[in-house]
Short mmCIF file of C-alpha atoms in Angstrom, two decimals:
data_model
loop_
_atom_site.label_atom_id
_atom_site.label_comp_id
_atom_site.label_asym_id
_atom_site.label_seq_id
_atom_site.Cartn_x
_atom_site.Cartn_y
_atom_site.Cartn_z
CA MET A 1 -84.16 -63.25 37.02
CA ILE A 2 -80.81 -64.99 36.91
CA HIS A 3 -80.90 -68.75 36.70
CA GLY A 4 -78.41 -71.48 37.65
CA THR A 5 -78.42 -74.95 39.12
CA LEU A 6 -76.18 -77.34 40.96
CA ALA A 7 -75.70 -80.82 39.62
CA ALA A 8 -78.84 -82.77 40.51
CA GLY A 9 -78.74 -85.79 42.77
CA CYS A 10 -80.95 -87.99 44.94
CA PHE A 11 -80.63 -87.95 48.73
CA ALA A 12 -82.17 -91.34 49.50
CA GLY A 13 -80.44 -92.18 52.79
CA THR A 14 -81.32 -94.70 55.45
CA VAL A 15 -78.97 -95.46 58.34
CA PHE A 16 -75.55 -94.12 59.15
CA GLY A 17 -74.29 -95.97 62.20
CA SER A 18 -71.14 -97.67 63.37
CA GLY A 19 -69.78 -100.71 65.11
CA CYS A 20 -66.49 -101.52 66.80
CA ALA A 21 -64.61 -104.52 68.06
CA ALA A 22 -65.45 -103.72 71.67
CA GLY A 23 -69.19 -103.78 71.08
CA LYS A 24 -71.85 -103.41 68.42
CA MET A 25 -73.87 -100.23 68.22
CA GLU A 26 -77.45 -100.46 67.04
CA PRO A 27 -78.14 -98.73 63.73
CA GLU A 28 -80.65 -96.41 65.45
CA ALA A 29 -77.71 -94.77 67.23
CA GLY A 30 -76.49 -93.33 63.93
CA PHE A 31 -77.88 -90.82 61.50
CA HIS A 32 -80.85 -91.73 59.37
CA ALA A 33 -83.34 -89.83 57.23
CA GLU A 34 -84.51 -89.92 53.67
CA LYS A 35 -85.95 -86.43 53.38
CA ILE A 36 -86.06 -83.06 55.05
CA THR A 37 -89.13 -81.04 56.04
CA VAL A 38 -89.37 -77.36 55.13
CA TYR A 39 -91.65 -74.43 55.89
CA ARG A 40 -91.41 -70.91 54.45
CA ASP A 41 -92.83 -67.66 55.76
CA GLY A 42 -91.90 -64.82 53.41
CA LEU A 43 -88.12 -64.57 53.13
CA SER A 44 -87.59 -66.81 56.15
CA CYS A 45 -87.50 -70.58 55.91
CA CYS A 46 -87.24 -73.48 58.38
CA ILE A 47 -85.42 -76.67 57.39
CA ARG A 48 -85.83 -79.75 59.57
CA SER A 49 -83.61 -82.83 59.49
CA TYR A 50 -82.40 -85.68 61.68
CA TYR A 51 -79.98 -84.87 64.52
CA SER A 52 -80.10 -87.79 66.98
CA PRO A 53 -82.40 -90.71 67.87
CA GLU A 54 -84.46 -88.39 70.09
CA LEU A 55 -84.07 -85.01 68.38
CA ASP A 56 -84.39 -83.27 65.05
CA ILE A 57 -82.67 -80.01 64.17
CA VAL A 58 -84.48 -77.02 62.66
CA ARG A 59 -82.38 -74.40 60.94
CA ARG A 60 -84.16 -71.12 60.33
CA ILE A 61 -82.78 -69.00 57.50
CA SER A 62 -83.52 -65.26 57.58
CA ASP A 63 -81.89 -61.94 56.72
CA TYR A 64 -80.56 -63.36 53.45
CA GLY A 65 -78.30 -66.09 54.77
CA SER A 66 -78.23 -65.59 58.54
CA GLU A 67 -79.45 -68.55 60.50
CA SER A 68 -80.59 -69.86 63.85
CA ALA A 69 -80.98 -73.45 65.01
CA TRP A 70 -83.25 -75.31 67.42
CA LEU A 71 -83.41 -78.91 68.62
CA LEU A 72 -86.91 -80.40 68.64
CA PRO A 73 -88.19 -83.75 69.92
CA LYS A 74 -89.45 -86.18 67.31
CA GLY A 75 -93.03 -85.41 66.37
CA ALA A 76 -92.93 -81.72 67.36
CA ASP A 77 -94.43 -79.26 64.88
CA ILE A 78 -91.79 -77.52 62.76
CA ARG A 79 -93.83 -74.31 63.04
CA GLN A 80 -93.40 -74.38 66.82
CA TYR A 81 -89.60 -74.62 66.66
CA ASP A 82 -88.97 -71.64 68.93
CA ALA A 83 -90.74 -73.33 71.84
CA TYR A 84 -87.78 -75.71 72.18
CA PHE A 85 -84.04 -75.64 72.85
CA CYS A 86 -82.20 -72.91 70.97
CA LEU A 87 -78.87 -74.32 69.83
CA HIS A 88 -77.79 -71.20 67.97
CA ARG A 89 -79.12 -67.70 67.42
CA THR A 90 -77.67 -64.90 65.32
CA GLY A 91 -78.54 -62.19 62.83
CA ASP A 92 -75.01 -61.87 61.50
CA GLU A 93 -74.13 -64.99 59.58
CA TYR A 94 -73.84 -64.09 55.92
CA PRO A 95 -70.08 -63.71 55.35
CA ALA A 96 -68.45 -60.41 54.51
CA THR A 97 -65.66 -59.90 52.02
CA ILE A 98 -62.63 -58.07 53.39
CA LEU A 99 -61.71 -55.72 50.54
CA ASP A 100 -58.46 -53.77 50.52
CA GLY A 101 -59.26 -50.10 51.02
CA TYR A 102 -62.90 -50.78 51.93
CA GLY A 103 -62.77 -53.17 54.87
CA PRO A 104 -65.77 -55.52 55.25
CA LEU A 105 -68.34 -55.25 52.47
CA SER A 106 -71.04 -57.62 51.23
CA GLY A 107 -72.97 -59.76 53.69
CA ASN A 108 -74.48 -57.73 56.49
CA HIS A 109 -72.03 -54.89 55.95
CA GLY A 110 -72.34 -51.48 54.38
CA SER A 111 -69.70 -48.87 53.66
CA ALA A 112 -67.60 -48.44 56.81
CA PHE A 113 -66.71 -44.81 56.02
CA LEU A 114 -70.00 -43.31 57.14
CA ARG A 115 -69.61 -40.82 59.99
CA ARG A 116 -72.23 -39.46 62.36
CA VAL A 117 -71.10 -35.99 63.37
CA LYS A 118 -72.56 -33.49 65.79
CA VAL A 119 -72.42 -29.94 64.43
CA PRO A 120 -74.54 -27.50 66.50
CA GLY A 121 -76.54 -25.10 64.36
CA HIS A 122 -75.55 -26.74 61.06
CA GLY A 123 -78.72 -25.49 59.38
CA PHE A 124 -78.88 -28.25 56.74
CA SER A 125 -82.06 -29.87 55.48
CA ALA A 126 -83.03 -32.66 53.10
CA ALA A 127 -82.53 -30.25 50.20
CA ASP A 128 -78.77 -30.29 50.91
CA THR A 129 -78.38 -34.04 50.38
CA GLY A 130 -75.33 -34.71 48.23
CA LYS A 131 -73.75 -31.27 48.63
CA ALA A 132 -70.00 -31.11 49.12
CA LEU A 133 -68.50 -30.34 52.52
CA ARG A 134 -64.73 -30.09 52.88
CA ASP A 135 -62.66 -31.06 55.88
CA GLY A 136 -59.41 -29.46 56.99
CA LYS A 137 -57.43 -31.54 54.47
CA GLY A 138 -59.60 -30.71 51.49
CA ASN A 139 -61.39 -34.05 51.40
CA ILE A 140 -64.99 -33.95 50.23
CA TRP A 141 -67.75 -35.34 52.43
CA ARG A 142 -71.40 -35.45 51.43
CA LEU A 143 -74.61 -35.26 53.40
CA VAL A 144 -76.32 -38.62 52.83
CA CYS A 145 -79.40 -38.43 55.06
CA ASP A 146 -82.17 -36.01 55.88
CA PRO A 147 -81.06 -34.39 59.19
CA ALA A 148 -84.70 -34.33 60.32
CA THR A 149 -84.46 -38.14 60.80
CA LEU A 150 -81.54 -37.76 63.27
CA LEU A 151 -81.04 -36.19 66.66
CA LYS A 152 -80.77 -32.44 66.81
CA ASP A 153 -77.47 -31.03 65.49
CA GLU A 154 -76.41 -34.34 63.91
CA LEU A 155 -75.44 -35.17 60.32
CA LEU A 156 -74.68 -38.38 58.45
CA ILE A 157 -71.78 -37.79 56.08
CA HIS A 158 -69.77 -40.03 53.75
CA PRO A 159 -66.53 -39.16 51.92
CA ASP A 160 -65.81 -39.19 48.21
CA ASN A 161 -63.31 -41.75 46.96
CA ARG A 162 -59.94 -40.16 46.18
CA GLY A 163 -58.85 -43.30 44.32
CA THR A 164 -60.51 -45.76 41.96
CA ASP A 165 -63.10 -48.46 42.57
CA GLY A 166 -60.40 -51.12 42.47
CA ARG A 167 -57.88 -49.16 44.52
CA PRO A 168 -59.96 -46.93 46.79
CA ASP A 169 -58.69 -44.16 49.01
CA PHE A 170 -61.21 -42.87 51.55
CA PRO A 171 -60.37 -40.52 54.44
CA SER A 172 -60.94 -42.14 57.81
CA SER A 173 -62.04 -39.06 59.75
CA ALA A 174 -63.62 -35.69 59.07
CA GLY A 175 -61.43 -34.04 61.70
CA LYS A 176 -62.61 -31.03 63.72
CA VAL A 177 -64.00 -28.67 61.09
CA LEU A 178 -66.11 -29.06 57.97
CA ARG A 179 -66.65 -26.21 55.55
CA ARG A 180 -69.91 -25.46 53.79
CA PRO A 181 -70.03 -25.14 49.99
CA ASP A 182 -69.60 -21.37 50.51
CA GLY A 183 -66.44 -21.94 52.61
CA GLN A 184 -67.94 -21.09 55.99
CA PRO A 185 -66.72 -23.36 58.83
CA LEU A 186 -68.82 -25.93 60.68
CA LYS A 187 -67.29 -27.00 63.98
CA ILE A 188 -67.58 -30.75 64.71
CA VAL A 189 -68.25 -31.42 68.39
CA SER A 190 -68.17 -35.22 68.11
CA GLU A 191 -67.71 -37.88 65.44
CA LYS A 192 -68.81 -41.52 65.49
CA SER A 193 -68.11 -44.24 62.94
CA GLY A 194 -70.90 -46.19 61.28
CA GLN A 195 -71.91 -47.98 58.10
CA MET A 196 -73.87 -46.71 55.12
CA TYR A 197 -76.56 -48.92 53.60
CA PRO A 198 -77.77 -50.25 51.19
CA THR A 199 -74.70 -51.36 49.26
CA ASN A 200 -76.03 -54.83 48.36
CA ARG A 201 -78.38 -55.12 45.36
CA ILE A 202 -80.33 -58.40 45.38
CA THR A 203 -81.18 -59.91 42.00
CA VAL A 204 -82.38 -63.41 43.01
CA CYS A 205 -83.79 -64.71 46.31
CA GLU A 206 -85.80 -67.94 46.11
CA PHE A 207 -86.33 -71.33 47.78
CA LEU A 208 -86.67 -74.35 45.46
CA LEU A 209 -87.85 -77.84 46.42
CA ASP A 210 -85.30 -80.30 45.04
CA GLY A 211 -83.85 -77.39 43.07
CA LYS A 212 -86.93 -77.14 40.84
CA GLU A 213 -90.29 -76.12 42.33
CA VAL A 214 -90.69 -72.83 44.21
CA LEU A 215 -91.49 -73.57 47.86
CA PRO A 216 -94.96 -72.11 48.54
CA GLU A 217 -95.51 -70.00 51.63
CA LYS A 218 -96.91 -71.41 54.85
CA GLU A 219 -97.07 -75.01 53.69
CA VAL A 220 -95.16 -77.82 55.39
CA ARG A 221 -93.48 -79.78 52.60
CA GLU A 222 -91.01 -82.63 52.27
CA CYS A 223 -88.16 -82.80 49.80
CA ALA A 224 -84.82 -84.50 49.26
CA PHE A 225 -83.06 -81.15 49.47
CA LEU A 226 -83.92 -77.46 49.48
CA GLU A 227 -81.99 -75.14 47.21
CA TYR A 228 -81.77 -71.53 48.35
CA ARG A 229 -80.58 -69.18 45.63
CA PHE A 230 -79.37 -65.80 46.73
CA PHE A 231 -77.61 -63.63 44.14
CA HIS A 232 -76.54 -60.03 44.69
CA ASP A 233 -74.21 -57.24 43.60
CA VAL A 234 -71.88 -55.47 46.02
CA LEU A 235 -71.96 -51.84 44.95
CA SER A 236 -69.14 -49.34 44.86
CA PRO A 237 -69.47 -46.77 47.69
CA GLY A 238 -67.38 -44.38 45.59
CA SER A 239 -69.84 -44.68 42.70
CA LEU A 240 -72.73 -44.04 45.07
CA MET A 241 -71.05 -40.80 46.12
CA ARG A 242 -70.41 -39.86 42.50
CA PHE A 243 -74.11 -40.28 41.82
CA LEU A 244 -74.98 -37.99 44.73
CA ALA A 245 -72.45 -35.44 43.51
CA GLU A 246 -74.11 -35.39 40.10
CA ASN A 247 -77.68 -35.63 41.44
CA PRO A 248 -77.93 -33.69 44.74
CA GLY A 249 -81.32 -32.93 46.21
CA PRO A 250 -84.05 -33.99 48.62
CA GLU A 251 -85.35 -36.91 46.53
CA HIS A 252 -82.41 -39.04 47.78
CA SER A 253 -82.42 -37.85 51.38
CA ARG A 254 -84.28 -40.89 52.80
CA PHE A 255 -82.62 -43.54 50.61
CA PHE A 256 -79.31 -43.98 52.43
CA THR A 257 -79.33 -45.08 56.06
CA GLN A 258 -77.11 -46.22 58.89
CA GLU A 259 -79.55 -49.02 59.67
CA TRP A 260 -78.85 -52.45 58.16
CA SER A 261 -80.70 -53.00 54.88
CA MET A 262 -80.38 -54.73 51.52
CA MET A 263 -82.15 -53.61 48.35
CA PHE A 264 -83.99 -55.77 45.82
CA ALA A 265 -83.21 -54.77 42.25
CA ASP A 266 -86.84 -55.03 41.17
CA ARG A 267 -87.88 -52.62 43.95
CA ALA A 268 -85.02 -50.14 43.54
CA PRO A 269 -85.09 -46.87 41.59
CA GLY A 270 -83.55 -47.03 38.14
CA TRP A 271 -80.46 -45.03 39.10
CA TYR A 272 -79.59 -47.52 41.88
CA ASN A 273 -79.63 -50.40 39.41
CA ARG A 274 -77.11 -48.51 37.25
CA ILE A 275 -74.52 -48.11 40.03
CA PRO A 276 -71.42 -50.22 39.16
CA ALA A 277 -70.74 -53.31 41.23
CA LEU A 278 -67.39 -54.21 42.76
CA MET A 279 -68.39 -57.88 42.69
CA THR A 280 -71.36 -60.12 41.92
CA VAL A 281 -72.04 -63.06 44.22
CA GLU A 282 -74.16 -66.07 43.20
CA ASN A 283 -74.99 -68.34 46.14
CA ARG A 284 -76.62 -71.73 45.68
CA TYR A 285 -77.17 -73.28 49.09
CA ARG A 286 -78.37 -76.86 49.37
CA PHE A 287 -79.93 -77.84 52.68
CA GLN A 288 -79.73 -81.61 53.08
CA ILE A 289 -80.35 -84.45 55.46
CA HIS A 290 -78.07 -84.86 58.52
CA GLY A 291 -78.16 -81.14 59.40
CA ALA A 292 -76.04 -80.23 56.38
CA GLN A 293 -75.87 -77.18 54.18
CA VAL A 294 -73.57 -77.19 51.14
CA LEU A 295 -72.91 -73.97 49.24
CA GLU A 296 -71.74 -73.49 45.68
CA ARG A 297 -70.65 -69.88 45.42
CA THR A 298 -69.42 -68.08 42.32
CA THR A 299 -68.02 -64.58 42.72
CA THR A 300 -67.30 -62.36 39.74
CA TRP A 301 -64.91 -59.48 40.44
CA HIS A 302 -65.58 -56.34 38.40
CA ALA A 303 -63.30 -53.48 39.49
CA ALA A 304 -59.84 -53.33 37.92
CA GLY A 305 -57.07 -54.01 40.43
CA ILE A 306 -59.34 -54.94 43.32
CA SER A 307 -57.94 -57.15 46.10
CA GLY A 308 -59.45 -58.84 49.11
CA LYS A 309 -59.99 -61.87 51.33
CA GLN A 310 -63.11 -64.00 51.07
CA LEU A 311 -65.07 -65.83 53.75
CA GLU A 312 -67.56 -68.38 52.40
CA GLN A 313 -68.81 -69.77 55.70
CA MET A 314 -68.72 -68.20 59.14
CA TYR A 315 -70.33 -68.91 62.47
CA PRO A 316 -70.87 -66.68 65.51
CA TRP A 317 -71.13 -69.32 68.23
CA LYS A 318 -74.09 -67.90 70.13
CA GLY A 319 -77.12 -69.34 71.88
CA GLY A 320 -77.99 -71.60 74.78
CA ILE A 321 -75.07 -74.00 74.38
CA ALA A 322 -72.78 -73.39 77.31
CA PRO A 323 -73.39 -69.99 78.95
CA ARG A 324 -75.64 -69.75 81.96
CA VAL A 325 -77.19 -66.62 80.42
CA ASP A 326 -78.22 -66.39 76.75
CA ASP A 327 -76.15 -63.30 75.95
CA GLY A 328 -74.14 -64.86 73.14
CA GLY A 329 -71.58 -66.23 75.57
CA TYR A 330 -69.24 -63.28 75.09
CA ASN A 331 -69.11 -61.99 78.66
CA GLY A 332 -71.75 -64.04 80.43
CA LYS A 333 -71.50 -66.50 83.27
CA TYR A 334 -70.95 -70.09 82.24
CA PHE A 335 -72.05 -73.34 83.75
CA ASP A 336 -69.15 -74.86 85.63
CA ASP A 337 -69.18 -77.91 83.38
CA ALA A 338 -69.54 -76.02 80.09
CA VAL A 339 -67.36 -77.39 77.27
CA GLU A 340 -66.27 -75.41 74.23
CA ASP A 341 -63.62 -77.26 72.25
CA LEU A 342 -62.20 -76.54 68.81
CA TYR A 343 -60.73 -79.02 66.31
CA ILE A 344 -58.69 -77.83 63.30
CA PRO A 345 -56.68 -80.51 61.51
CA LYS A 346 -53.43 -79.61 59.75
CA VAL A 347 -52.26 -76.85 62.09
CA LYS A 348 -49.35 -76.70 64.50
CA LYS A 349 -49.63 -76.00 68.19
CA ILE A 350 -50.02 -72.23 68.55
CA ARG A 351 -49.13 -69.82 71.33
CA PHE A 352 -50.08 -66.18 71.82
CA LEU A 353 -50.41 -63.66 74.63
CA ASP A 354 -53.51 -62.92 76.65
CA THR A 355 -54.48 -59.31 75.88
CA GLU A 356 -55.64 -58.70 79.46
CA ASP A 357 -52.57 -60.26 81.03
CA PRO A 358 -49.46 -59.96 78.78
CA GLN A 359 -47.55 -62.18 81.20
CA LYS A 360 -49.92 -65.05 80.41
CA THR A 361 -49.33 -67.25 77.36
CA LEU A 362 -52.22 -69.13 75.78
CA SER A 363 -51.37 -72.45 74.12
CA PHE A 364 -53.65 -74.59 71.95
CA ASP A 365 -53.17 -77.83 70.01
CA PHE A 366 -56.23 -77.71 67.78
CA ARG A 367 -55.42 -80.80 65.73
CA ARG A 368 -55.99 -82.87 68.90
CA ILE A 369 -59.02 -80.82 70.03
CA ALA A 370 -58.28 -77.81 72.21
CA SER A 371 -60.45 -76.52 75.03
CA LEU A 372 -61.19 -72.82 74.80
CA PRO A 373 -61.45 -70.74 77.97
CA HIS A 374 -64.86 -69.32 78.75
CA VAL A 375 -63.42 -65.85 78.19
CA LEU A 376 -60.87 -65.65 75.39
CA ASN A 377 -58.85 -62.46 75.86
CA ALA A 378 -57.16 -62.67 72.50
CA GLY A 379 -57.58 -63.03 68.79
CA TYR A 380 -55.30 -64.87 66.41
CA TYR A 381 -54.76 -64.98 62.64
CA PHE A 382 -53.59 -68.37 61.35
CA THR A 383 -51.09 -67.97 58.51
CA ALA A 384 -48.79 -70.30 56.55
CA LYS A 385 -46.35 -70.51 59.47
CA ASP A 386 -49.07 -72.17 61.56
CA CYS A 387 -49.75 -74.95 59.02
CA LEU A 388 -48.16 -78.37 59.25
CA ASP A 389 -47.84 -78.09 55.47
CA PRO A 390 -48.33 -74.59 54.00
CA ALA A 391 -49.29 -76.18 50.67
CA ASP A 392 -52.11 -78.06 52.43
CA PRO A 393 -53.81 -75.49 54.67
CA PRO A 394 -56.70 -76.33 57.03
CA ASP A 395 -60.00 -76.94 55.28
CA ARG A 396 -62.36 -77.83 58.16
CA PHE A 397 -63.07 -76.18 61.47
CA VAL A 398 -65.10 -78.03 64.09
CA MET A 399 -66.68 -76.85 67.34
CA LEU A 400 -67.69 -79.41 69.99
CA THR A 401 -69.75 -78.18 72.92
CA GLY A 402 -72.04 -79.29 75.69
CA ARG A 403 -72.35 -79.50 79.44
CA GLY A 404 -69.87 -81.95 80.90
CA LYS A 405 -69.62 -83.84 77.61
CA TYR A 406 -69.89 -83.35 73.89
CA GLN A 407 -73.56 -82.87 73.03
CA TYR A 408 -73.46 -80.60 69.97
CA GLY A 409 -71.13 -80.47 67.00
CA LEU A 410 -70.73 -78.03 64.16
CA ALA A 411 -68.37 -78.23 61.20
CA LEU A 412 -67.45 -75.55 58.68
CA GLY A 413 -65.33 -76.58 55.73
CA TYR A 414 -64.28 -76.35 52.11
CA SER A 415 -64.36 -79.02 49.43
CA LEU A 416 -61.22 -81.09 48.97
CA PHE A 417 -62.01 -82.01 45.37
CA ASP A 418 -63.96 -79.21 43.67
CA GLY A 419 -63.84 -75.44 43.37
CA CYS A 420 -60.95 -73.17 44.28
CA THR A 421 -60.18 -75.10 47.49
CA ALA A 422 -59.63 -78.47 45.75
CA ARG A 423 -56.33 -80.02 46.78
CA GLY A 424 -54.72 -79.44 43.39
CA GLY A 425 -55.51 -75.73 43.49
CA ARG A 426 -54.80 -74.91 47.12
CA LYS A 427 -51.41 -73.33 46.73
CA ALA A 428 -53.74 -71.16 48.61
CA GLU A 429 -53.44 -67.59 47.60
CA ARG A 430 -54.20 -66.90 51.24
CA GLU A 431 -52.20 -64.82 53.69
CA VAL A 432 -54.74 -65.66 56.41
CA MET A 433 -56.24 -69.14 56.68
CA TYR A 434 -58.37 -68.60 59.74
CA HIS A 435 -59.21 -65.92 62.29
CA LEU A 436 -59.91 -67.03 65.84
CA TYR A 437 -61.79 -64.07 67.29
CA SER A 438 -62.07 -63.17 70.96
CA SER A 439 -65.80 -63.97 70.95
CA LYS A 440 -64.90 -67.43 69.57
CA LYS A 441 -66.50 -66.76 66.21
CA LEU A 442 -65.38 -69.13 63.46
CA TYR A 443 -63.82 -67.14 60.60
CA PRO A 444 -62.24 -69.53 58.04
CA TYR A 445 -61.01 -67.82 54.86
CA ALA A 446 -61.55 -69.57 51.53
CA TYR A 447 -59.23 -67.57 49.26
CA GLN A 448 -57.97 -64.13 48.43
CA VAL A 449 -57.64 -62.21 45.18
CA SER A 450 -54.87 -59.74 44.40
CA ASN A 451 -55.04 -57.12 41.69
CA ALA A 452 -57.92 -58.95 39.99
CA ALA A 453 -58.78 -58.21 36.39
CA PRO A 454 -62.42 -57.31 35.63
CA GLY A 455 -64.43 -60.45 34.97
CA THR A 456 -62.31 -62.68 37.24
CA LYS A 457 -64.49 -65.53 38.55
CA VAL A 458 -63.82 -67.69 41.60
CA ARG A 459 -65.96 -70.72 42.45
CA THR A 460 -66.03 -72.33 45.87
CA ILE A 461 -67.76 -75.38 47.34
CA SER A 462 -68.16 -75.11 51.11
CA TYR A 463 -70.33 -76.55 53.85
CA LYS A 464 -71.77 -75.96 57.29
CA GLN A 465 -73.08 -78.97 59.16
CA TYR A 466 -74.48 -79.79 62.58
CA PHE A 467 -73.85 -83.29 63.90
CA ASP A 468 -74.24 -85.36 67.05
CA PRO A 469 -70.76 -86.03 68.52
CA ALA A 470 -72.24 -88.71 70.78
CA ALA A 471 -73.41 -90.86 67.84
CA ASP A 472 -70.16 -92.84 67.97
CA PRO A 473 -67.91 -92.72 71.06
CA ASP A 474 -64.90 -93.70 68.94
CA ILE A 475 -65.37 -91.00 66.30
CA PRO A 476 -66.75 -87.80 67.86
CA VAL A 477 -66.29 -85.91 64.59
CA MET A 478 -68.23 -87.74 61.88
CA TYR A 479 -70.53 -86.22 59.29
CA LEU A 480 -71.79 -87.05 55.81
CA HIS A 481 -73.14 -84.78 53.09
CA LYS A 482 -73.30 -84.42 49.34
CA GLU A 483 -70.97 -82.10 47.46
CA LEU A 484 -72.29 -81.77 43.90
CA ASP A 485 -72.74 -85.39 42.68
CA SER A 486 -70.52 -87.02 45.32
CA TRP A 487 -71.18 -88.01 48.90
CA VAL A 488 -68.33 -87.17 51.29
CA LEU A 489 -67.75 -88.75 54.70
CA TYR A 490 -65.50 -86.88 57.16
CA MET A 491 -64.17 -88.68 60.25
CA GLY A 492 -61.92 -87.34 62.99
CA PHE A 493 -60.84 -89.50 65.94
CA PHE A 494 -58.62 -89.12 68.98
CA ARG A 495 -57.69 -92.60 70.11
CA LYS A 496 -55.84 -95.58 68.66
CA MET A 497 -58.13 -98.05 66.93
CA PRO A 498 -56.82 -101.56 66.18
CA HIS A 499 -59.99 -102.16 64.20
CA LYS A 500 -62.97 -99.98 63.42
CA THR A 501 -66.05 -100.65 61.31
CA VAL A 502 -68.41 -97.91 60.20
CA LYS A 503 -71.80 -98.90 58.83
CA LEU A 504 -72.83 -96.84 55.81
CA PRO A 505 -76.25 -95.85 54.51
CA GLN A 506 -77.58 -98.52 52.18
CA PHE A 507 -77.71 -96.16 49.21
CA LEU A 508 -73.90 -95.98 49.23
CA THR A 509 -73.59 -99.75 48.68
CA GLY A 510 -71.85 -100.41 45.38
CA GLN A 511 -70.53 -96.88 45.01
CA LYS A 512 -66.88 -96.25 44.20
CA ILE A 513 -64.79 -95.16 47.20
CA THR A 514 -61.98 -92.62 46.85
CA VAL A 515 -59.76 -91.76 49.79
CA LEU A 516 -59.57 -87.99 49.59
CA GLU A 517 -57.10 -87.79 52.45
CA LYS A 518 -56.02 -89.48 55.65
CA THR A 519 -53.39 -89.28 58.32
CA SER A 520 -50.39 -91.50 57.68
CA SER A 521 -51.18 -94.14 60.33
CA VAL A 522 -54.66 -94.88 58.95
CA LYS A 523 -54.77 -98.18 57.06
CA PRO A 524 -58.02 -98.74 55.10
CA GLY A 525 -59.45 -102.24 55.28
CA PHE A 526 -61.87 -101.84 52.38
CA SER A 527 -61.71 -102.21 48.63
CA GLY A 528 -62.59 -99.53 46.10
CA VAL A 529 -66.33 -100.25 46.36
CA ALA A 530 -68.63 -99.72 49.34
CA GLU A 531 -69.98 -102.98 50.75
CA LYS A 532 -73.30 -103.27 52.55
CA GLU A 533 -71.46 -104.25 55.75
CA GLY A 534 -69.77 -100.84 55.72
CA ILE A 535 -66.10 -99.89 55.78
CA SER A 536 -63.30 -100.82 58.17
CA PHE A 537 -59.93 -99.28 58.97
CA GLN A 538 -57.29 -99.18 61.67
CA SER A 539 -55.19 -96.38 63.08
CA GLY A 540 -52.06 -96.61 65.22
CA ASP A 541 -52.02 -92.92 66.13
CA ASP A 542 -54.09 -91.34 68.89
CA CYS A 543 -55.04 -88.48 66.58
CA GLY A 544 -56.16 -88.98 63.01
CA TYR A 545 -58.71 -88.48 60.27
CA LEU A 546 -60.08 -90.20 57.20
CA VAL A 547 -62.08 -88.49 54.44
CA LEU A 548 -63.88 -90.62 51.84
CA LYS A 549 -65.68 -89.71 48.63
CA PHE A 550 -68.45 -91.90 47.17
CA ASP A 551 -69.50 -91.86 43.51
CA ARG A 552 -71.89 -93.93 41.43
CA PRO A 553 -69.98 -96.22 39.05
#
């Protein structure tokens, strides 16, 4: 068992509301909660926290980091979450790493070089697992599955690596003809791409109440925060093939699969635990009040010369939010008043072509909130040229949705003061900052490594948080969570405000305030210490933000 902890802290919150010159909002209209409620069933866990005066949010974690979310009325049983409104549903949430030469690995991904080929009369059996087949270019492919588990005449094959673990070189296709070990030809009728699993070796998977006590199964418990530790190795596909080359035979014919799977180290055969890792990932998630999840992630890179891009948070925007049919919203019919808007501070207005209609130009100004079409016939990679300041790339990505108005908010982001994304370290070894996909998935990149030396470690603090955009009509993007020992308040607004007061939770009273960043027109009206009346500021621009950090003196 590998052990590690985040810095401990108390989440004793009360009310997070706001007031303005035009009228005073009651504190109940803000966020408030002192604890979260949790319930575990095996490797799945439900985390309940405050969402709005009428609703709580339940996030269900399953499949080692994938999540779904439901909105429940106050007083509803956390165990009956799926009887209520599904805000989000997915089985593909744990982020992949995009490795040069491998493509997506880690997360829910296996080796992308698996091929399912149809070869009539191939005559192979489980006993041939691991044997070398050669294509027309001399590349070696190996049988990695018992053919008896597939359709008639089909084989699952995977190529050997012609390069090194750090600089791989895999053939992309087997071509038309494979040759048996004796040189006799095997004609390929068809070839389909796939993924080979398992390439993730889990070493730690546990849920800890307040970061200390193991959460027992099937008990409803309360805690200040729930720490979910998930550590794993991402194995080298080339090393897996080398093992098969040295150890062919039927005993391994049912181990590799094209179906998604991850392997626990303490349940794996000894040889699997000896396969070298390309990288080791240690995730420490903290689920908090206010619908927040903060992740401290440390990745150790093992293979010499390896390069890649790293996602730390991602979000497939699926569920019953805007589409008329719960099909993920990719191609379904939408309600006429469905809203799907995206807010990304620090980026320029972007333009790109519609892939279905090259004569049509799509234009978005995400720093002022941009409305996405119900069908987005395009994808776009944000790079340095799209940043207002390339040395200060975007760090938060916010979706606002609902029917006719903003009802649901979600923010993904990276810490401004700690880890590799801290402002002082964000010269941002990143070619790609963000990928806007055609299905409207949120793909923000945290960093990239180039030609890494073995033992290179990168540490990131990131977050994913649901929030109620209707809590304050002046500030539709407002959320509070704890990053390590500091509370951080993010605010984004889209109107001029001659004077604005935001009431803070009582536990922040007396804490030191640091302005992490703000737009130039924002003028703080508070001192360096949080007062019980809250904080005030003014802004002369119709588009701005203010991010504050709170620390105990």
